[in-house]
Coordinates of C-alpha atoms in Angstrom, one line a residue:
M1016 CA -0.3 -0.4 0.3
R1017 CA 2.8 2.0 1.2
K1018 CA 4.2 1.4 -2.6
I1019 CA 0.9 2.7 -4.1
V1020 CA 0.5 5.9 -3.1
A1021 CA 4.5 6.3 -3.1
I1022 CA 3.8 6.3 -7.3
S1023 CA 0.5 8.2 -6.7
W1024 CA 1.5 11.0 -4.8
L1025 CA 4.7 11.4 -7.6
L1026 CA 2.5 11.1 -10.3
W1027 CA 0.5 13.5 -9.0
L1028 CA 3.2 16.4 -8.1
S1029 CA 4.1 15.4 -11.7
A1030 CA 0.6 16.3 -13.6
A1031 CA 1.2 19.4 -11.0
L1032 CA 4.9 20.4 -13.6
A1033 CA 3.7 19.3 -17.1
G1034 CA 2.8 23.0 -18.2
C1035 CA 6.9 23.1 -17.4
R1036 CA 7.5 21.8 -20.8
E1037 CA 10.8 23.3 -22.4
D1038 CA 9.0 21.8 -25.2
V1039 CA 6.0 23.6 -26.5
P1040 CA 5.4 27.1 -27.6
V1041 CA 6.8 30.3 -24.4
Q1042 CA 2.5 31.3 -23.9
E1043 CA 2.2 27.4 -22.2
K1044 CA 5.1 27.2 -20.3
C1045 CA 4.9 28.5 -16.3
V1046 CA 7.2 30.1 -15.0
S1047 CA 9.5 27.8 -12.8
F1048 CA 12.4 28.2 -10.6
S1049 CA 15.6 26.9 -11.0
N1050 CA 18.2 25.5 -8.9
A1051 CA 20.9 25.3 -11.0
T1052 CA 22.7 28.6 -10.6
T1053 CA 21.2 29.7 -6.6
R1054 CA 24.1 31.5 -5.5
A1055 CA 23.9 30.0 -1.9
L1056 CA 23.6 26.5 -3.1
L1057 CA 19.5 27.1 -1.7
S1058 CA 18.4 24.0 -1.8
T1059 CA 21.5 21.7 0.4
T1060 CA 20.1 24.1 3.0
Y1061 CA 17.2 25.4 2.9
S1062 CA 13.8 23.8 1.3
S1063 CA 11.3 27.4 1.0
F1064 CA 11.1 30.3 0.0
K1065 CA 9.3 33.4 -0.6
V1066 CA 9.1 35.1 -3.8
W1067 CA 7.6 38.6 -5.8
A1068 CA 6.7 37.9 -9.6
T1069 CA 5.2 42.3 -11.4
T1070 CA 5.1 41.9 -14.5
V1071 CA 5.2 45.0 -16.8
S1072 CA 3.2 46.5 -20.1
G1073 CA 3.9 49.8 -20.5
E1074 CA 2.9 51.7 -18.0
S1075 CA 0.5 49.5 -15.6
Q1076 CA 1.8 46.6 -13.0
T1077 CA 0.5 43.3 -12.4
S1078 CA 1.2 41.2 -9.2
L1079 CA 2.1 38.4 -10.8
M1080 CA 2.6 36.1 -7.2
D1081 CA 2.6 38.5 -4.3
G1082 CA 4.3 36.0 -1.8
Y1083 CA 3.8 32.8 -3.0
R1084 CA 5.6 29.5 -0.8
V1085 CA 7.6 27.8 -3.0
N1086 CA 8.9 25.0 -1.2
Y1087 CA 11.9 22.2 -2.2
L1088 CA 10.1 18.6 -2.6
G1089 CA 13.6 17.0 -5.9
G1090 CA 12.6 20.7 -7.4
W1091 CA 10.9 24.3 -6.4
T1092 CA 7.4 23.9 -6.6
Y1093 CA 4.4 26.2 -5.8
T1094 CA 2.1 24.7 -6.3
E1095 CA 2.6 21.4 -4.0
G1096 CA 3.6 21.7 -0.3
D1097 CA 3.4 23.3 2.6
G1098 CA 1.6 27.0 2.4
T1099 CA 0.8 26.4 -1.6
D1100 CA -3.5 26.1 -1.8
G1101 CA -4.8 28.9 -3.9
Q1102 CA -1.7 29.2 -5.6
E1103 CA -1.5 28.0 -8.6
L1104 CA 0.5 27.6 -11.7
Q1105 CA 1.5 31.6 -14.0
Y1106 CA 2.3 31.0 -17.4
W1107 CA 4.6 33.8 -19.9
S1108 CA 3.1 35.1 -22.2
Y1109 CA 4.8 37.6 -25.0
S1110 CA 1.6 39.9 -24.3
I1111 CA 4.0 41.5 -21.5
D1112 CA 6.7 44.0 -21.5
S1113 CA 8.8 42.3 -19.2
Y1114 CA 9.3 40.4 -15.4
R1115 CA 10.3 41.8 -11.9
F1116 CA 10.9 38.7 -9.4
H1117 CA 12.7 39.3 -5.6
A1118 CA 12.5 36.7 -3.1
G1119 CA 13.7 35.6 0.7
A1120 CA 14.7 32.3 2.1
P1121 CA 13.4 30.7 4.1
A1122 CA 9.6 31.5 3.7
L1123 CA 9.1 31.5 7.5
R1124 CA 11.8 34.2 8.2
V1125 CA 10.3 36.5 5.5
T1126 CA 7.4 38.2 7.4
A1127 CA 6.3 40.8 4.9
G1128 CA 7.2 41.8 0.5
T1129 CA 6.1 44.1 -1.0
A1130 CA 6.3 44.4 -5.3
T1131 CA 9.8 46.5 -4.1
S1132 CA 10.3 45.3 -0.9
L1133 CA 11.2 42.4 1.8
T1134 CA 10.7 42.8 5.5
L1135 CA 13.1 39.7 6.8
S1136 CA 13.6 38.1 10.5
L1137 CA 17.0 37.3 11.0
T1138 CA 18.7 35.9 14.3
S1139 CA 22.8 35.3 15.5
S1140 CA 23.7 31.9 15.2
A1141 CA 26.4 29.5 15.5
S1142 CA 24.4 27.1 12.7
L1143 CA 24.3 28.3 8.6
G1144 CA 20.2 26.8 8.6
E1145 CA 19.1 29.9 11.1
T1146 CA 20.7 32.1 8.3
T1147 CA 18.3 34.9 6.0
L1148 CA 18.9 35.1 2.4
Y1149 CA 17.4 37.7 0.0
S1150 CA 17.3 37.5 -3.7
E1151 CA 19.9 39.9 -6.3
P1152 CA 16.6 41.4 -8.8
Y1153 CA 16.1 39.7 -11.2
V1154 CA 14.6 41.1 -14.6
V1155 CA 13.2 39.7 -18.2
K1156 CA 12.3 41.3 -21.0
N1157 CA 10.0 39.7 -24.0
T1158 CA 13.2 40.2 -26.4
D1159 CA 15.0 39.5 -23.6
A1160 CA 17.2 34.8 -24.8
A1161 CA 15.9 34.0 -20.9
F1162 CA 12.3 34.8 -21.7
G1163 CA 10.1 31.8 -21.3
S1164 CA 13.6 30.5 -19.5
T1165 CA 13.7 28.5 -15.4
V1166 CA 13.6 31.5 -12.9
S1167 CA 17.4 31.3 -11.5
L1168 CA 17.5 34.1 -8.4
K1169 CA 21.0 35.1 -7.4
F1170 CA 21.0 35.3 -3.4
N1171 CA 23.0 36.6 -0.9
Y1172 CA 22.5 36.2 2.9
A1173 CA 21.0 39.3 5.5
N1174 CA 23.4 37.8 8.0
A1175 CA 27.5 38.4 8.1
R1176 CA 30.5 35.1 8.8
I1177 CA 32.2 36.0 11.7
N1178 CA 35.2 32.8 12.1
L1179 CA 39.3 32.8 13.6
A1180 CA 41.9 31.6 12.0
F1181 CA 45.6 30.5 14.5
K1182 CA 49.6 30.7 13.4
Y1183 CA 51.7 29.0 16.0
A1184 CA 55.8 29.5 14.5
S1185 CA 57.9 27.4 17.5
A1186 CA 58.8 24.2 16.8
G1187 CA 55.8 21.8 18.7
E1188 CA 52.4 21.5 18.3
V1189 CA 49.5 24.1 20.4
S1190 CA 46.6 23.0 20.9
I1191 CA 44.1 26.5 21.9
T1192 CA 41.1 25.8 23.2
D1193 CA 39.0 27.7 24.8
I1194 CA 38.4 29.7 22.3
Q1195 CA 36.4 33.3 23.5
L1196 CA 35.6 36.4 21.0
V1197 CA 34.4 39.4 23.6
P1198 CA 32.3 42.0 22.5
P1199 CA 33.0 45.5 22.4
A1200 CA 29.0 46.0 23.5
A1201 CA 25.9 44.5 23.7
L1202 CA 25.4 42.7 19.9
A1203 CA 22.0 42.1 18.5
T1204 CA 20.5 38.5 18.8
A1205 CA 17.2 38.8 16.5
A1206 CA 16.3 41.8 14.6
T1207 CA 14.2 42.9 11.6
L1208 CA 15.9 44.2 8.5
A1209 CA 14.1 46.1 5.9
V1210 CA 15.1 45.6 1.8
S1211 CA 14.6 47.7 -0.7
Y1212 CA 14.2 47.1 -4.5
N1213 CA 15.4 49.5 -7.6
W1214 CA 13.9 48.1 -10.4
V1215 CA 15.3 50.6 -13.5
L1216 CA 18.6 50.1 -12.8
P1217 CA 18.1 46.8 -11.0
S1218 CA 19.4 47.5 -7.4
V1219 CA 19.0 45.6 -4.0
K1220 CA 19.6 47.8 -0.8
T1221 CA 19.4 46.9 2.9
G1222 CA 18.2 48.8 5.6
T1223 CA 19.5 48.7 9.7
P1224 CA 18.2 46.1 11.5
G1225 CA 15.3 46.8 13.7
I1226 CA 17.6 45.0 16.7
T1227 CA 15.4 43.0 18.6
A1228 CA 17.5 41.0 21.2
T1229 CA 20.9 41.2 21.8
S1230 CA 23.5 39.7 24.2
T1231 CA 27.0 40.8 25.5
D1232 CA 27.5 36.7 25.7
P1233 CA 31.1 36.0 23.8
L1234 CA 31.3 33.8 20.4
I1235 CA 32.6 30.3 21.2
F1236 CA 34.2 28.9 18.6
A1237 CA 36.1 25.6 18.6
N1238 CA 39.3 24.4 20.4
V1239 CA 42.0 24.4 17.0
T1240 CA 46.0 22.1 16.8
V1241 CA 48.1 23.8 14.7
P1242 CA 50.6 21.5 13.8
A1243 CA 53.9 22.6 14.4
D1244 CA 56.4 24.9 11.8
S1245 CA 53.6 25.4 10.3
G1246 CA 53.0 28.7 7.9
D1247 CA 49.6 28.0 7.5
A1248 CA 46.3 29.3 9.4
V1249 CA 43.5 26.8 10.7
E1250 CA 40.8 28.0 11.1
T1251 CA 38.0 27.5 13.9
S1252 CA 35.4 24.9 13.0
T1253 CA 32.4 27.1 13.8
P1254 CA 31.5 29.9 12.0
H1255 CA 28.9 32.3 13.4
Y1256 CA 26.2 33.4 11.0
V1257 CA 26.0 37.0 13.6
I1258 CA 23.9 40.0 12.8
A1259 CA 25.4 43.1 10.5
D1260 CA 25.3 45.3 14.2
P1261 CA 26.7 48.9 14.1
A1262 CA 27.9 48.1 17.9
S1263 CA 30.4 45.1 16.3
K1264 CA 32.8 48.6 16.0
G1265 CA 35.4 48.5 18.7
Q1266 CA 36.9 47.2 20.4
W1267 CA 37.0 42.9 21.2
T1268 CA 38.8 40.9 23.6
L1269 CA 40.3 37.5 22.6
K1270 CA 40.6 35.1 25.8
V1271 CA 42.2 31.2 25.1
K1272 CA 43.9 28.3 26.5
V1273 CA 47.4 27.9 24.6
N1274 CA 48.8 24.0 25.9
G1275 CA 46.4 25.6 28.9
T1276 CA 47.5 28.2 29.6
D1277 CA 45.3 31.1 29.3
K1278 CA 46.9 34.3 27.4
Q1279 CA 44.9 37.3 25.5
T1280 CA 44.5 39.8 23.3
T1281 CA 42.9 42.7 21.7
F1282 CA 42.0 44.6 19.2
S1283 CA 39.7 47.8 17.0
L1284 CA 37.3 47.2 13.8
S1285 CA 36.9 50.9 12.6
K1286 CA 34.0 49.4 10.6
A1287 CA 31.2 47.4 11.5
W1288 CA 29.3 44.4 10.3
E1289 CA 27.9 44.4 7.0
P1290 CA 25.3 41.6 5.8
G1291 CA 27.0 39.0 3.7
K1292 CA 30.5 39.4 4.4
S1293 CA 32.6 36.7 5.6
Y1294 CA 35.0 37.2 7.9
L1295 CA 37.5 36.2 9.1
Y1296 CA 39.9 37.4 12.3
R1297 CA 43.7 35.9 11.7
F1298 CA 45.6 35.8 14.9
A1299 CA 49.0 34.1 15.3
Y1300 CA 50.9 33.2 18.6
T1301 CA 55.0 32.6 19.1
D1302 CA 57.0 31.2 22.0
E1303 CA 58.9 35.5 22.1
A1304 CA 55.2 36.9 21.1
N1305 CA 53.2 35.1 22.7
L1306 CA 48.9 36.0 21.1
V1307 CA 49.3 39.0 18.2
F1308 CA 46.2 40.1 16.1
E1309 CA 47.4 40.0 12.2
G1310 CA 44.1 42.0 10.9
T1311 CA 41.4 40.5 8.8
E1312 CA 40.4 39.4 5.8
T1313 CA 37.2 40.6 4.0
E1314 CA 35.6 38.3 1.5
L1315 CA 31.8 37.7 -0.2
F1316 CA 30.3 35.5 2.2
T1317 CA 28.1 32.1 0.3
G1318 CA 28.0 29.9 1.8
D1319 CA 30.2 27.4 1.1
D1320 CA 32.3 25.2 2.7
P1321 CA 35.9 27.3 4.1
V1322 CA 39.8 25.7 3.5
D1323 CA 41.8 25.3 6.6
G1324 CA 45.5 26.5 5.8
G1325 CA 46.5 29.7 4.7
N1326 CA 44.6 30.1 1.1
H1327 CA 41.1 31.1 2.7
N1328 CA 38.6 32.3 -0.2
F1329 CA 34.2 32.0 0.8
S1330 CA 33.0 32.9 -3.2

């Protein structure tokens, strides 16, 4: 009985997506979403997003998808799964001059949206799955080669990513434990973020988070073992996904134990964190100089796994 039910469900899903076939005229193709080029590899971590789609014909603008929930069920669908009741397949039409799309993920952290905006809820977390994303604006005209094709949204992280890396210049292996990064002030642990879209010159802008909860607790990182005579920096395995809070500017303190001995150092950040940026704070330890802050690397945060050693690249 279970096998029959499973087969029936697959047939049902196939039928719901049948209008998306590539071998039919554009005006008979449904609007569908692709996972192939999502910048954050969306379906590997998230199972839903909310999308707004607007059609433009001359001076007239019409809502096509007003916060549709899109679920990943082996492919992206907005007619099956949680929260899709009343959402019907929408189709491409040459009578439309252009289509505009923007989205937020996952669906439960998109609290509001319009044809030009999103409101997102954010949390500070050690889990990638608890981050929030917003898409780049996607515009396709009826003269574009992409017209009638699947929509490939590119998502950016609303969170920032923080991690630490350590080098050791001595002959013996070093164990760095009890790693705590103490903030200069109370940092946001929950917030809302406003995202606005400019469709004249397609671009996106994020507003200042509306902070709803803060904490002065240090950020805790996993222990690190640095090999003897290593010239490379070893990164912790537990990055934090934080809220881009203006309070991140100022003097931070790093506290660790190096082979069981308490060590600490301070360093200052002159600029606040930004959404979608990845920050790597590099430290060096030597028998002579003790613990030294070497500087910051900043790159685009895309959700890729970091590379340990001296070659840090998150993009």
